[in-house]
């Protein structure tokens, strides 16, 4: 039987994992078997740069943390080598990085994941992995908001370049007058 101090350490780890699962918006469980140290270091660096917390965990401890966090549906995939990647703010970062990494490394497998406290299927994880980064999405939204304003500004600049509103009306009237006379000449 393990000593009391070992049990206390394990309880603390389970409590920490449980809080991490509860407080994160998304998480991905992977099997990291067969990756070398150099690749693992690169992966961890990329995850860190995207504010994703990545740790290797024991299956039994993660299983108990899943029970406490209400993510029991993750338990069936907890076998073999297991690592957990969680993000407190970015929904797609962990899935995007880990699914991309899994494409390039045969032994590295995405097992499961969760989103807003609910376990999701692999199709959802793959869909998340295909989303662009938060900055790209914000740039697209800003571009969509800015497009009508920019088009209006271009029209107004064209009016100014033509000599003002009255000059534009005169020019349009002059262009329309020959067109009206042409059918009468036939």
JSON list of N, CA and C in Angstrom, two decimals, residues 84-162:
[
{"chain": "A", "resi": 84, "resn": "UNK", "atom": "N", "xyz": [-2.11, 15.47, -22.30]},
{"chain": "A", "resi": 84, "resn": "UNK", "atom": "CA", "xyz": [-3.28, 16.33, -22.31]},
{"chain": "A", "resi": 84, "resn": "UNK", "atom": "C", "xyz": [-2.86, 17.74, -22.69]},
{"chain": "A", "resi": 85, "resn": "UNK", "atom": "N", "xyz": [-3.55, 18.32, -23.66]},
{"chain": "A", "resi": 85, "resn": "UNK", "atom": "CA", "xyz": [-3.32, 19.70, -24.07]},
{"chain": "A", "resi": 85, "resn": "UNK", "atom": "C", "xyz": [-4.60, 20.48, -23.81]},
{"chain": "A", "resi": 86, "resn": "UNK", "atom": "N", "xyz": [-4.52, 21.56, -23.03]},
{"chain": "A", "resi": 86, "resn": "UNK", "atom": "CA", "xyz": [-5.70, 22.37, -22.71]},
{"chain": "A", "resi": 86, "resn": "UNK", "atom": "C", "xyz": [-5.42, 23.83, -23.00]},
{"chain": "A", "resi": 87, "resn": "UNK", "atom": "N", "xyz": [-6.49, 24.55, -23.30]},
{"chain": "A", "resi": 87, "resn": "UNK", "atom": "CA", "xyz": [-6.40, 25.98, -23.54]},
{"chain": "A", "resi": 87, "resn": "UNK", "atom": "C", "xyz": [-7.51, 26.68, -22.78]},
{"chain": "A", "resi": 88, "resn": "UNK", "atom": "N", "xyz": [-7.16, 27.77, -22.13]},
{"chain": "A", "resi": 88, "resn": "UNK", "atom": "CA", "xyz": [-8.15, 28.52, -21.36]},
{"chain": "A", "resi": 88, "resn": "UNK", "atom": "C", "xyz": [-8.88, 29.56, -22.18]},
{"chain": "A", "resi": 89, "resn": "UNK", "atom": "N", "xyz": [-8.36, 29.90, -23.37]},
{"chain": "A", "resi": 89, "resn": "UNK", "atom": "CA", "xyz": [-8.99, 30.97, -24.15]},
{"chain": "A", "resi": 89, "resn": "UNK", "atom": "C", "xyz": [-9.16, 30.66, -25.63]},
{"chain": "A", "resi": 90, "resn": "UNK", "atom": "N", "xyz": [-8.24, 29.95, -26.22]},
{"chain": "A", "resi": 90, "resn": "UNK", "atom": "CA", "xyz": [-8.26, 29.69, -27.67]},
{"chain": "A", "resi": 90, "resn": "UNK", "atom": "C", "xyz": [-8.91, 28.34, -27.94]},
{"chain": "A", "resi": 91, "resn": "UNK", "atom": "N", "xyz": [-10.00, 28.33, -28.67]},
{"chain": "A", "resi": 91, "resn": "UNK", "atom": "CA", "xyz": [-10.74, 27.10, -28.91]},
{"chain": "A", "resi": 91, "resn": "UNK", "atom": "C", "xyz": [-10.02, 26.14, -29.87]},
{"chain": "A", "resi": 92, "resn": "UNK", "atom": "N", "xyz": [-9.42, 26.67, -30.90]},
{"chain": "A", "resi": 92, "resn": "UNK", "atom": "CA", "xyz": [-8.90, 25.81, -31.97]},
{"chain": "A", "resi": 92, "resn": "UNK", "atom": "C", "xyz": [-7.40, 25.54, -31.90]},
{"chain": "A", "resi": 93, "resn": "UNK", "atom": "N", "xyz": [-6.67, 26.24, -31.06]},
{"chain": "A", "resi": 93, "resn": "UNK", "atom": "CA", "xyz": [-5.20, 26.16, -31.09]},
{"chain": "A", "resi": 93, "resn": "UNK", "atom": "C", "xyz": [-4.69, 24.74, -30.82]},
{"chain": "A", "resi": 94, "resn": "UNK", "atom": "N", "xyz": [-5.15, 24.10, -29.77]},
{"chain": "A", "resi": 94, "resn": "UNK", "atom": "CA", "xyz": [-4.65, 22.77, -29.43]},
{"chain": "A", "resi": 94, "resn": "UNK", "atom": "C", "xyz": [-4.97, 21.77, -30.53]},
{"chain": "A", "resi": 95, "resn": "UNK", "atom": "N", "xyz": [-6.20, 21.79, -31.03]},
{"chain": "A", "resi": 95, "resn": "UNK", "atom": "CA", "xyz": [-6.59, 20.86, -32.10]},
{"chain": "A", "resi": 95, "resn": "UNK", "atom": "C", "xyz": [-5.79, 21.12, -33.37]},
{"chain": "A", "resi": 96, "resn": "UNK", "atom": "N", "xyz": [-5.62, 22.40, -33.73]},
{"chain": "A", "resi": 96, "resn": "UNK", "atom": "CA", "xyz": [-4.89, 22.74, -34.95]},
{"chain": "A", "resi": 96, "resn": "UNK", "atom": "C", "xyz": [-3.44, 22.26, -34.88]},
{"chain": "A", "resi": 97, "resn": "UNK", "atom": "N", "xyz": [-2.77, 22.51, -33.79]},
{"chain": "A", "resi": 97, "resn": "UNK", "atom": "CA", "xyz": [-1.36, 22.15, -33.66]},
{"chain": "A", "resi": 97, "resn": "UNK", "atom": "C", "xyz": [-1.20, 20.64, -33.58]},
{"chain": "A", "resi": 98, "resn": "UNK", "atom": "N", "xyz": [-2.00, 19.98, -32.74]},
{"chain": "A", "resi": 98, "resn": "UNK", "atom": "CA", "xyz": [-1.83, 18.54, -32.53]},
{"chain": "A", "resi": 98, "resn": "UNK", "atom": "C", "xyz": [-2.28, 17.72, -33.73]},
{"chain": "A", "resi": 99, "resn": "UNK", "atom": "N", "xyz": [-3.36, 18.11, -34.39]},
{"chain": "A", "resi": 99, "resn": "UNK", "atom": "CA", "xyz": [-3.79, 17.38, -35.60]},
{"chain": "A", "resi": 99, "resn": "UNK", "atom": "C", "xyz": [-2.77, 17.57, -36.73]},
{"chain": "A", "resi": 100, "resn": "UNK", "atom": "N", "xyz": [-2.23, 18.76, -36.83]},
{"chain": "A", "resi": 100, "resn": "UNK", "atom": "CA", "xyz": [-1.17, 19.00, -37.83]},
{"chain": "A", "resi": 100, "resn": "UNK", "atom": "C", "xyz": [0.06, 18.17, -37.55]},
{"chain": "A", "resi": 101, "resn": "UNK", "atom": "N", "xyz": [0.40, 18.05, -36.30]},
{"chain": "A", "resi": 101, "resn": "UNK", "atom": "CA", "xyz": [1.56, 17.25, -35.89]},
{"chain": "A", "resi": 101, "resn": "UNK", "atom": "C", "xyz": [1.29, 15.77, -36.15]},
{"chain": "A", "resi": 102, "resn": "UNK", "atom": "N", "xyz": [0.07, 15.33, -35.90]},
{"chain": "A", "resi": 102, "resn": "UNK", "atom": "CA", "xyz": [-0.28, 13.91, -36.11]},
{"chain": "A", "resi": 102, "resn": "UNK", "atom": "C", "xyz": [-0.21, 13.53, -37.58]},
{"chain": "A", "resi": 103, "resn": "UNK", "atom": "N", "xyz": [-0.49, 14.48, -38.48]},
{"chain": "A", "resi": 103, "resn": "UNK", "atom": "CA", "xyz": [-0.39, 14.19, -39.92]},
{"chain": "A", "resi": 103, "resn": "UNK", "atom": "C", "xyz": [1.04, 13.85, -40.32]},
{"chain": "A", "resi": 104, "resn": "UNK", "atom": "N", "xyz": [2.00, 14.52, -39.68]},
{"chain": "A", "resi": 104, "resn": "UNK", "atom": "CA", "xyz": [3.41, 14.35, -40.05]},
{"chain": "A", "resi": 104, "resn": "UNK", "atom": "C", "xyz": [4.11, 13.22, -39.30]},
{"chain": "A", "resi": 105, "resn": "UNK", "atom": "N", "xyz": [3.50, 12.71, -38.24]},
{"chain": "A", "resi": 105, "resn": "UNK", "atom": "CA", "xyz": [4.12, 11.67, -37.41]},
{"chain": "A", "resi": 105, "resn": "UNK", "atom": "C", "xyz": [3.15, 10.50, -37.24]},
{"chain": "A", "resi": 106, "resn": "UNK", "atom": "N", "xyz": [3.52, 9.36, -37.77]},
{"chain": "A", "resi": 106, "resn": "UNK", "atom": "CA", "xyz": [2.64, 8.20, -37.78]},
{"chain": "A", "resi": 106, "resn": "UNK", "atom": "C", "xyz": [2.27, 7.69, -36.39]},
{"chain": "A", "resi": 107, "resn": "UNK", "atom": "N", "xyz": [3.20, 7.74, -35.44]},
{"chain": "A", "resi": 107, "resn": "UNK", "atom": "CA", "xyz": [2.96, 7.19, -34.12]},
{"chain": "A", "resi": 107, "resn": "UNK", "atom": "C", "xyz": [2.15, 8.12, -33.21]},
{"chain": "A", "resi": 108, "resn": "UNK", "atom": "N", "xyz": [2.13, 9.40, -33.54]},
{"chain": "A", "resi": 108, "resn": "UNK", "atom": "CA", "xyz": [1.43, 10.40, -32.74]},
{"chain": "A", "resi": 108, "resn": "UNK", "atom": "C", "xyz": [-0.04, 10.40, -33.14]},
{"chain": "A", "resi": 109, "resn": "UNK", "atom": "N", "xyz": [-0.94, 10.16, -32.19]},
{"chain": "A", "resi": 109, "resn": "UNK", "atom": "CA", "xyz": [-2.38, 10.03, -32.49]},
{"chain": "A", "resi": 109, "resn": "UNK", "atom": "C", "xyz": [-3.21, 10.92, -31.56]},
{"chain": "A", "resi": 110, "resn": "UNK", "atom": "N", "xyz": [-4.19, 11.57, -32.15]},
{"chain": "A", "resi": 110, "resn": "UNK", "atom": "CA", "xyz": [-5.17, 12.30, -31.35]},
{"chain": "A", "resi": 110, "resn": "UNK", "atom": "C", "xyz": [-6.23, 11.29, -30.93]},
{"chain": "A", "resi": 111, "resn": "UNK", "atom": "N", "xyz": [-6.45, 11.17, -29.63]},
{"chain": "A", "resi": 111, "resn": "UNK", "atom": "CA", "xyz": [-7.40, 10.18, -29.11]},
{"chain": "A", "resi": 111, "resn": "UNK", "atom": "C", "xyz": [-8.81, 10.73, -28.97]},
{"chain": "A", "resi": 112, "resn": "UNK", "atom": "N", "xyz": [-8.94, 11.89, -28.36]},
{"chain": "A", "resi": 112, "resn": "UNK", "atom": "CA", "xyz": [-10.24, 12.46, -28.08]},
{"chain": "A", "resi": 112, "resn": "UNK", "atom": "C", "xyz": [-10.07, 13.91, -27.67]},
{"chain": "A", "resi": 113, "resn": "UNK", "atom": "N", "xyz": [-11.18, 14.55, -27.37]},
{"chain": "A", "resi": 113, "resn": "UNK", "atom": "CA", "xyz": [-11.11, 15.93, -26.92]},
{"chain": "A", "resi": 113, "resn": "UNK", "atom": "C", "xyz": [-12.43, 16.39, -26.34]},
{"chain": "A", "resi": 114, "resn": "UNK", "atom": "N", "xyz": [-12.43, 17.59, -25.82]},
{"chain": "A", "resi": 114, "resn": "UNK", "atom": "CA", "xyz": [-13.65, 18.17, -25.28]},
{"chain": "A", "resi": 114, "resn": "UNK", "atom": "C", "xyz": [-13.69, 19.65, -25.61]},
{"chain": "A", "resi": 115, "resn": "UNK", "atom": "N", "xyz": [-14.89, 20.19, -25.57]},
{"chain": "A", "resi": 115, "resn": "UNK", "atom": "CA", "xyz": [-15.12, 21.58, -25.91]},
{"chain": "A", "resi": 115, "resn": "UNK", "atom": "C", "xyz": [-16.18, 22.13, -24.97]},
{"chain": "A", "resi": 116, "resn": "UNK", "atom": "N", "xyz": [-15.87, 23.15, -24.25]},
{"chain": "A", "resi": 116, "resn": "UNK", "atom": "CA", "xyz": [-16.81, 23.76, -23.29]},
{"chain": "A", "resi": 116, "resn": "UNK", "atom": "C", "xyz": [-17.44, 22.74, -22.35]},
{"chain": "A", "resi": 117, "resn": "UNK", "atom": "N", "xyz": [-16.63, 21.83, -21.83]},
{"chain": "A", "resi": 117, "resn": "UNK", "atom": "CA", "xyz": [-17.10, 20.88, -20.83]},
{"chain": "A", "resi": 117, "resn": "UNK", "atom": "C", "xyz": [-17.84, 19.68, -21.37]},
{"chain": "A", "resi": 118, "resn": "UNK", "atom": "N", "xyz": [-17.84, 19.47, -22.68]},
{"chain": "A", "resi": 118, "resn": "UNK", "atom": "CA", "xyz": [-18.52, 18.31, -23.27]},
{"chain": "A", "resi": 118, "resn": "UNK", "atom": "C", "xyz": [-17.55, 17.61, -24.22]},
{"chain": "A", "resi": 119, "resn": "UNK", "atom": "N", "xyz": [-17.51, 16.29, -24.10]},
{"chain": "A", "resi": 119, "resn": "UNK", "atom": "CA", "xyz": [-16.63, 15.49, -24.97]},
{"chain": "A", "resi": 119, "resn": "UNK", "atom": "C", "xyz": [-17.19, 15.55, -26.39]},
{"chain": "A", "resi": 120, "resn": "UNK", "atom": "N", "xyz": [-16.28, 15.74, -27.36]},
{"chain": "A", "resi": 120, "resn": "UNK", "atom": "CA", "xyz": [-16.69, 15.85, -28.76]},
{"chain": "A", "resi": 120, "resn": "UNK", "atom": "C", "xyz": [-16.09, 14.70, -29.57]},
{"chain": "A", "resi": 121, "resn": "UNK", "atom": "N", "xyz": [-16.67, 14.44, -30.72]},
{"chain": "A", "resi": 121, "resn": "UNK", "atom": "CA", "xyz": [-16.17, 13.36, -31.57]},
{"chain": "A", "resi": 121, "resn": "UNK", "atom": "C", "xyz": [-14.96, 13.83, -32.39]},
{"chain": "A", "resi": 122, "resn": "UNK", "atom": "N", "xyz": [-14.31, 12.89, -33.07]},
{"chain": "A", "resi": 122, "resn": "UNK", "atom": "CA", "xyz": [-13.10, 13.20, -33.82]},
{"chain": "A", "resi": 122, "resn": "UNK", "atom": "C", "xyz": [-13.39, 14.14, -34.99]},
{"chain": "A", "resi": 123, "resn": "UNK", "atom": "N", "xyz": [-14.57, 14.07, -35.57]},
{"chain": "A", "resi": 123, "resn": "UNK", "atom": "CA", "xyz": [-14.91, 14.97, -36.68]},
{"chain": "A", "resi": 123, "resn": "UNK", "atom": "C", "xyz": [-14.90, 16.42, -36.21]},
{"chain": "A", "resi": 124, "resn": "UNK", "atom": "N", "xyz": [-15.39, 16.66, -35.01]},
{"chain": "A", "resi": 124, "resn": "UNK", "atom": "CA", "xyz": [-15.40, 18.01, -34.46]},
{"chain": "A", "resi": 124, "resn": "UNK", "atom": "C", "xyz": [-13.98, 18.49, -34.19]},
{"chain": "A", "resi": 125, "resn": "UNK", "atom": "N", "xyz": [-13.13, 17.60, -33.68]},
{"chain": "A", "resi": 125, "resn": "UNK", "atom": "CA", "xyz": [-11.74, 17.97, -33.43]},
{"chain": "A", "resi": 125, "resn": "UNK", "atom": "C", "xyz": [-11.04, 18.30, -34.74]},
{"chain": "A", "resi": 126, "resn": "UNK", "atom": "N", "xyz": [-11.27, 17.50, -35.77]},
{"chain": "A", "resi": 126, "resn": "UNK", "atom": "CA", "xyz": [-10.67, 17.77, -37.08]},
{"chain": "A", "resi": 126, "resn": "UNK", "atom": "C", "xyz": [-11.19, 19.09, -37.64]},
{"chain": "A", "resi": 127, "resn": "UNK", "atom": "N", "xyz": [-12.48, 19.36, -37.48]},
{"chain": "A", "resi": 127, "resn": "UNK", "atom": "CA", "xyz": [-13.05, 20.63, -37.95]},
{"chain": "A", "resi": 127, "resn": "UNK", "atom": "C", "xyz": [-12.42, 21.81, -37.22]},
{"chain": "A", "resi": 128, "resn": "UNK", "atom": "N", "xyz": [-12.24, 21.67, -35.91]},
{"chain": "A", "resi": 128, "resn": "UNK", "atom": "CA", "xyz": [-11.56, 22.72, -35.14]},
{"chain": "A", "resi": 128, "resn": "UNK", "atom": "C", "xyz": [-10.15, 22.94, -35.64]},
{"chain": "A", "resi": 129, "resn": "UNK", "atom": "N", "xyz": [-9.48, 21.86, -35.99]},
{"chain": "A", "resi": 129, "resn": "UNK", "atom": "CA", "xyz": [-8.08, 21.98, -36.42]},
{"chain": "A", "resi": 129, "resn": "UNK", "atom": "C", "xyz": [-7.95, 22.73, -37.73]},
{"chain": "A", "resi": 130, "resn": "UNK", "atom": "N", "xyz": [-9.03, 22.80, -38.50]},
{"chain": "A", "resi": 130, "resn": "UNK", "atom": "CA", "xyz": [-8.98, 23.48, -39.79]},
{"chain": "A", "resi": 130, "resn": "UNK", "atom": "C", "xyz": [-9.33, 24.96, -39.70]},
{"chain": "A", "resi": 131, "resn": "UNK", "atom": "N", "xyz": [-9.77, 25.40, -38.54]},
{"chain": "A", "resi": 131, "resn": "UNK", "atom": "CA", "xyz": [-10.08, 26.82, -38.36]},
{"chain": "A", "resi": 131, "resn": "UNK", "atom": "C", "xyz": [-8.80, 27.64, -38.37]},
{"chain": "A", "resi": 132, "resn": "UNK", "atom": "N", "xyz": [-8.85, 28.84, -38.94]},
{"chain": "A", "resi": 132, "resn": "UNK", "atom": "CA", "xyz": [-7.67, 29.71, -38.88]},
{"chain": "A", "resi": 132, "resn": "UNK", "atom": "C", "xyz": [-7.46, 30.23, -37.46]},
{"chain": "A", "resi": 133, "resn": "UNK", "atom": "N", "xyz": [-6.34, 30.86, -37.25]},
{"chain": "A", "resi": 133, "resn": "UNK", "atom": "CA", "xyz": [-6.03, 31.40, -35.93]},
{"chain": "A", "resi": 133, "resn": "UNK", "atom": "C", "xyz": [-6.99, 32.52, -35.57]},
{"chain": "A", "resi": 134, "resn": "UNK", "atom": "N", "xyz": [-7.03, 32.86, -34.33]},
{"chain": "A", "resi": 134, "resn": "UNK", "atom": "CA", "xyz": [-7.91, 33.91, -33.83]},
{"chain": "A", "resi": 134, "resn": "UNK", "atom": "C", "xyz": [-7.61, 35.24, -34.53]},
{"chain": "A", "resi": 135, "resn": "UNK", "atom": "N", "xyz": [-6.33, 35.55, -34.72]},
{"chain": "A", "resi": 135, "resn": "UNK", "atom": "CA", "xyz": [-5.95, 36.81, -35.37]},
{"chain": "A", "resi": 135, "resn": "UNK", "atom": "C", "xyz": [-6.45, 36.87, -36.81]},
{"chain": "A", "resi": 136, "resn": "UNK", "atom": "N", "xyz": [-6.37, 35.76, -37.53]},
{"chain": "A", "resi": 136, "resn": "UNK", "atom": "CA", "xyz": [-6.86, 35.72, -38.91]},
{"chain": "A", "resi": 136, "resn": "UNK", "atom": "C", "xyz": [-8.38, 35.89, -38.94]},
{"chain": "A", "resi": 137, "resn": "UNK", "atom": "N", "xyz": [-9.08, 35.23, -38.02]},
{"chain": "A", "resi": 137, "resn": "UNK", "atom": "CA", "xyz": [-10.54, 35.38, -37.96]},
{"chain": "A", "resi": 137, "resn": "UNK", "atom": "C", "xyz": [-10.93, 36.83, -37.65]},
{"chain": "A", "resi": 138, "resn": "UNK", "atom": "N", "xyz": [-10.23, 37.46, -36.71]},
{"chain": "A", "resi": 138, "resn": "UNK", "atom": "CA", "xyz": [-10.53, 38.86, -36.40]},
{"chain": "A", "resi": 138, "resn": "UNK", "atom": "C", "xyz": [-10.26, 39.77, -37.59]},
{"chain": "A", "resi": 139, "resn": "UNK", "atom": "N", "xyz": [-9.18, 39.50, -38.32]},
{"chain": "A", "resi": 139, "resn": "UNK", "atom": "CA", "xyz": [-8.87, 40.30, -39.51]},
{"chain": "A", "resi": 139, "resn": "UNK", "atom": "C", "xyz": [-9.96, 40.14, -40.57]},
{"chain": "A", "resi": 140, "resn": "UNK", "atom": "N", "xyz": [-10.49, 38.94, -40.73]},
{"chain": "A", "resi": 140, "resn": "UNK", "atom": "CA", "xyz": [-11.57, 38.71, -41.69]},
{"chain": "A", "resi": 140, "resn": "UNK", "atom": "C", "xyz": [-12.84, 39.47, -41.28]},
{"chain": "A", "resi": 141, "resn": "UNK", "atom": "N", "xyz": [-13.15, 39.45, -40.01]},
{"chain": "A", "resi": 141, "resn": "UNK", "atom": "CA", "xyz": [-14.34, 40.17, -39.52]},
{"chain": "A", "resi": 141, "resn": "UNK", "atom": "C", "xyz": [-14.16, 41.67, -39.72]},
{"chain": "A", "resi": 142, "resn": "UNK", "atom": "N", "xyz": [-12.99, 42.18, -39.38]},
{"chain": "A", "resi": 142, "resn": "UNK", "atom": "CA", "xyz": [-12.75, 43.61, -39.56]},
{"chain": "A", "resi": 142, "resn": "UNK", "atom": "C", "xyz": [-12.81, 43.99, -41.03]},
{"chain": "A", "resi": 143, "resn": "UNK", "atom": "N", "xyz": [-12.29, 43.13, -41.90]},
{"chain": "A", "resi": 143, "resn": "UNK", "atom": "CA", "xyz": [-12.36, 43.39, -43.33]},
{"chain": "A", "resi": 143, "resn": "UNK", "atom": "C", "xyz": [-13.79, 43.45, -43.82]},
{"chain": "A", "resi": 144, "resn": "UNK", "atom": "N", "xyz": [-14.63, 42.57, -43.30]},
{"chain": "A", "resi": 144, "resn": "UNK", "atom": "CA", "xyz": [-16.04, 42.56, -43.68]},
{"chain": "A", "resi": 144, "resn": "UNK", "atom": "C", "xyz": [-16.74, 43.84, -43.21]},
{"chain": "A", "resi": 145, "resn": "UNK", "atom": "N", "xyz": [-16.41, 44.31, -42.02]},
{"chain": "A", "resi": 145, "resn": "UNK", "atom": "CA", "xyz": [-17.00, 45.55, -41.52]},
{"chain": "A", "resi": 145, "resn": "UNK", "atom": "C", "xyz": [-16.49, 46.76, -42.30]},
{"chain": "A", "resi": 146, "resn": "UNK", "atom": "N", "xyz": [-15.26, 46.72, -42.70]},
{"chain": "A", "resi": 146, "resn": "UNK", "atom": "CA", "xyz": [-14.62, 47.85, -43.33]},
{"chain": "A", "resi": 146, "resn": "UNK", "atom": "C", "xyz": [-14.98, 47.98, -44.82]},
{"chain": "A", "resi": 147, "resn": "UNK", "atom": "N", "xyz": [-15.36, 46.90, -45.47]},
{"chain": "A", "resi": 147, "resn": "UNK", "atom": "CA", "xyz": [-15.62, 46.90, -46.91]},
{"chain": "A", "resi": 147, "resn": "UNK", "atom": "C", "xyz": [-16.67, 47.92, -47.34]},
{"chain": "A", "resi": 148, "resn": "UNK", "atom": "N", "xyz": [-17.85, 48.00, -46.73]},
{"chain": "A", "resi": 148, "resn": "UNK", "atom": "CA", "xyz": [-18.83, 49.00, -47.17]},
{"chain": "A", "resi": 148, "resn": "UNK", "atom": "C", "xyz": [-18.34, 50.43, -46.98]},
{"chain": "A", "resi": 149, "resn": "UNK", "atom": "N", "xyz": [-17.64, 50.68, -45.90]},
{"chain": "A", "resi": 149, "resn": "UNK", "atom": "CA", "xyz": [-17.13, 52.02, -45.64]},
{"chain": "A", "resi": 149, "resn": "UNK", "atom": "C", "xyz": [-16.08, 52.38, -46.68]},
{"chain": "A", "resi": 150, "resn": "UNK", "atom": "N", "xyz": [-15.20, 51.43, -47.01]},
{"chain": "A", "resi": 150, "resn": "UNK", "atom": "CA", "xyz": [-14.16, 51.68, -48.00]},
{"chain": "A", "resi": 150, "resn": "UNK", "atom": "C", "xyz": [-14.78, 51.93, -49.37]},
{"chain": "A", "resi": 151, "resn": "UNK", "atom": "N", "xyz": [-15.82, 51.18, -49.73]},
{"chain": "A", "resi": 151, "resn": "UNK", "atom": "CA", "xyz": [-16.48, 51.38, -51.02]},
{"chain": "A", "resi": 151, "resn": "UNK", "atom": "C", "xyz": [-17.12, 52.76, -51.07]},
{"chain": "A", "resi": 152, "resn": "UNK", "atom": "N", "xyz": [-17.77, 53.19, -50.01]},
{"chain": "A", "resi": 152, "resn": "UNK", "atom": "CA", "xyz": [-18.36, 54.52, -49.94]},
{"chain": "A", "resi": 152, "resn": "UNK", "atom": "C", "xyz": [-17.29, 55.60, -50.08]},
{"chain": "A", "resi": 153, "resn": "UNK", "atom": "N", "xyz": [-16.16, 55.39, -49.41]},
{"chain": "A", "resi": 153, "resn": "UNK", "atom": "CA", "xyz": [-15.06, 56.37, -49.50]},
{"chain": "A", "resi": 153, "resn": "UNK", "atom": "C", "xyz": [-14.53, 56.46, -50.93]},
{"chain": "A", "resi": 154, "resn": "UNK", "atom": "N", "xyz": [-14.44, 55.33, -51.65]},
{"chain": "A", "resi": 154, "resn": "UNK", "atom": "CA", "xyz": [-13.97, 55.36, -53.05]},
{"chain": "A", "resi": 154, "resn": "UNK", "atom": "C", "xyz": [-14.96, 56.12, -53.94]},
{"chain": "A", "resi": 155, "resn": "UNK", "atom": "N", "xyz": [-16.26, 55.92, -53.73]},
{"chain": "A", "resi": 155, "resn": "UNK", "atom": "CA", "xyz": [-17.26, 56.64, -54.51]},
{"chain": "A", "resi": 155, "resn": "UNK", "atom": "C", "xyz": [-17.16, 58.13, -54.25]},
{"chain": "A", "resi": 156, "resn": "UNK", "atom": "N", "xyz": [-17.04, 58.50, -53.01]},
{"chain": "A", "resi": 156, "resn": "UNK", "atom": "CA", "xyz": [-16.93, 59.92, -52.66]},
{"chain": "A", "resi": 156, "resn": "UNK", "atom": "C", "xyz": [-15.67, 60.54, -53.27]},
{"chain": "A", "resi": 157, "resn": "UNK", "atom": "N", "xyz": [-14.57, 59.80, -53.26]},
{"chain": "A", "resi": 157, "resn": "UNK", "atom": "CA", "xyz": [-13.33, 60.30, -53.85]},
{"chain": "A", "resi": 157, "resn": "UNK", "atom": "C", "xyz": [-13.49, 60.47, -55.36]},
{"chain": "A", "resi": 158, "resn": "UNK", "atom": "N", "xyz": [-14.21, 59.56, -56.01]},
{"chain": "A", "resi": 158, "resn": "UNK", "atom": "CA", "xyz": [-14.46, 59.68, -57.46]},
{"chain": "A", "resi": 158, "resn": "UNK", "atom": "C", "xyz": [-15.27, 60.93, -57.75]},
{"chain": "A", "resi": 159, "resn": "UNK", "atom": "N", "xyz": [-16.24, 61.25, -56.92]},
{"chain": "A", "resi": 159, "resn": "UNK", "atom": "CA", "xyz": [-17.04, 62.46, -57.09]},
{"chain": "A", "resi": 159, "resn": "UNK", "atom": "C", "xyz": [-16.16, 63.68, -56.97]},
{"chain": "A", "resi": 160, "resn": "UNK", "atom": "N", "xyz": [-15.29, 63.69, -55.99]},
{"chain": "A", "resi": 160, "resn": "UNK", "atom": "CA", "xyz": [-14.38, 64.81, -55.79]},
{"chain": "A", "resi": 160, "resn": "UNK", "atom": "C", "xyz": [-13.43, 64.94, -56.99]},
{"chain": "A", "resi": 161, "resn": "UNK", "atom": "N", "xyz": [-12.92, 63.83, -57.46]},
{"chain": "A", "resi": 161, "resn": "UNK", "atom": "CA", "xyz": [-12.00, 63.83, -58.60]},
{"chain": "A", "resi": 161, "resn": "UNK", "atom": "C", "xyz": [-12.67, 64.36, -59.87]},
{"chain": "A", "resi": 162, "resn": "UNK", "atom": "N", "xyz": [-13.97, 64.18, -60.02]},
{"chain": "A", "resi": 162, "resn": "UNK", "atom": "CA", "xyz": [-14.71, 64.65, -61.19]},
{"chain": "A", "resi": 162, "resn": "UNK", "atom": "C", "xyz": [-15.08, 66.11, -61.09]}
]
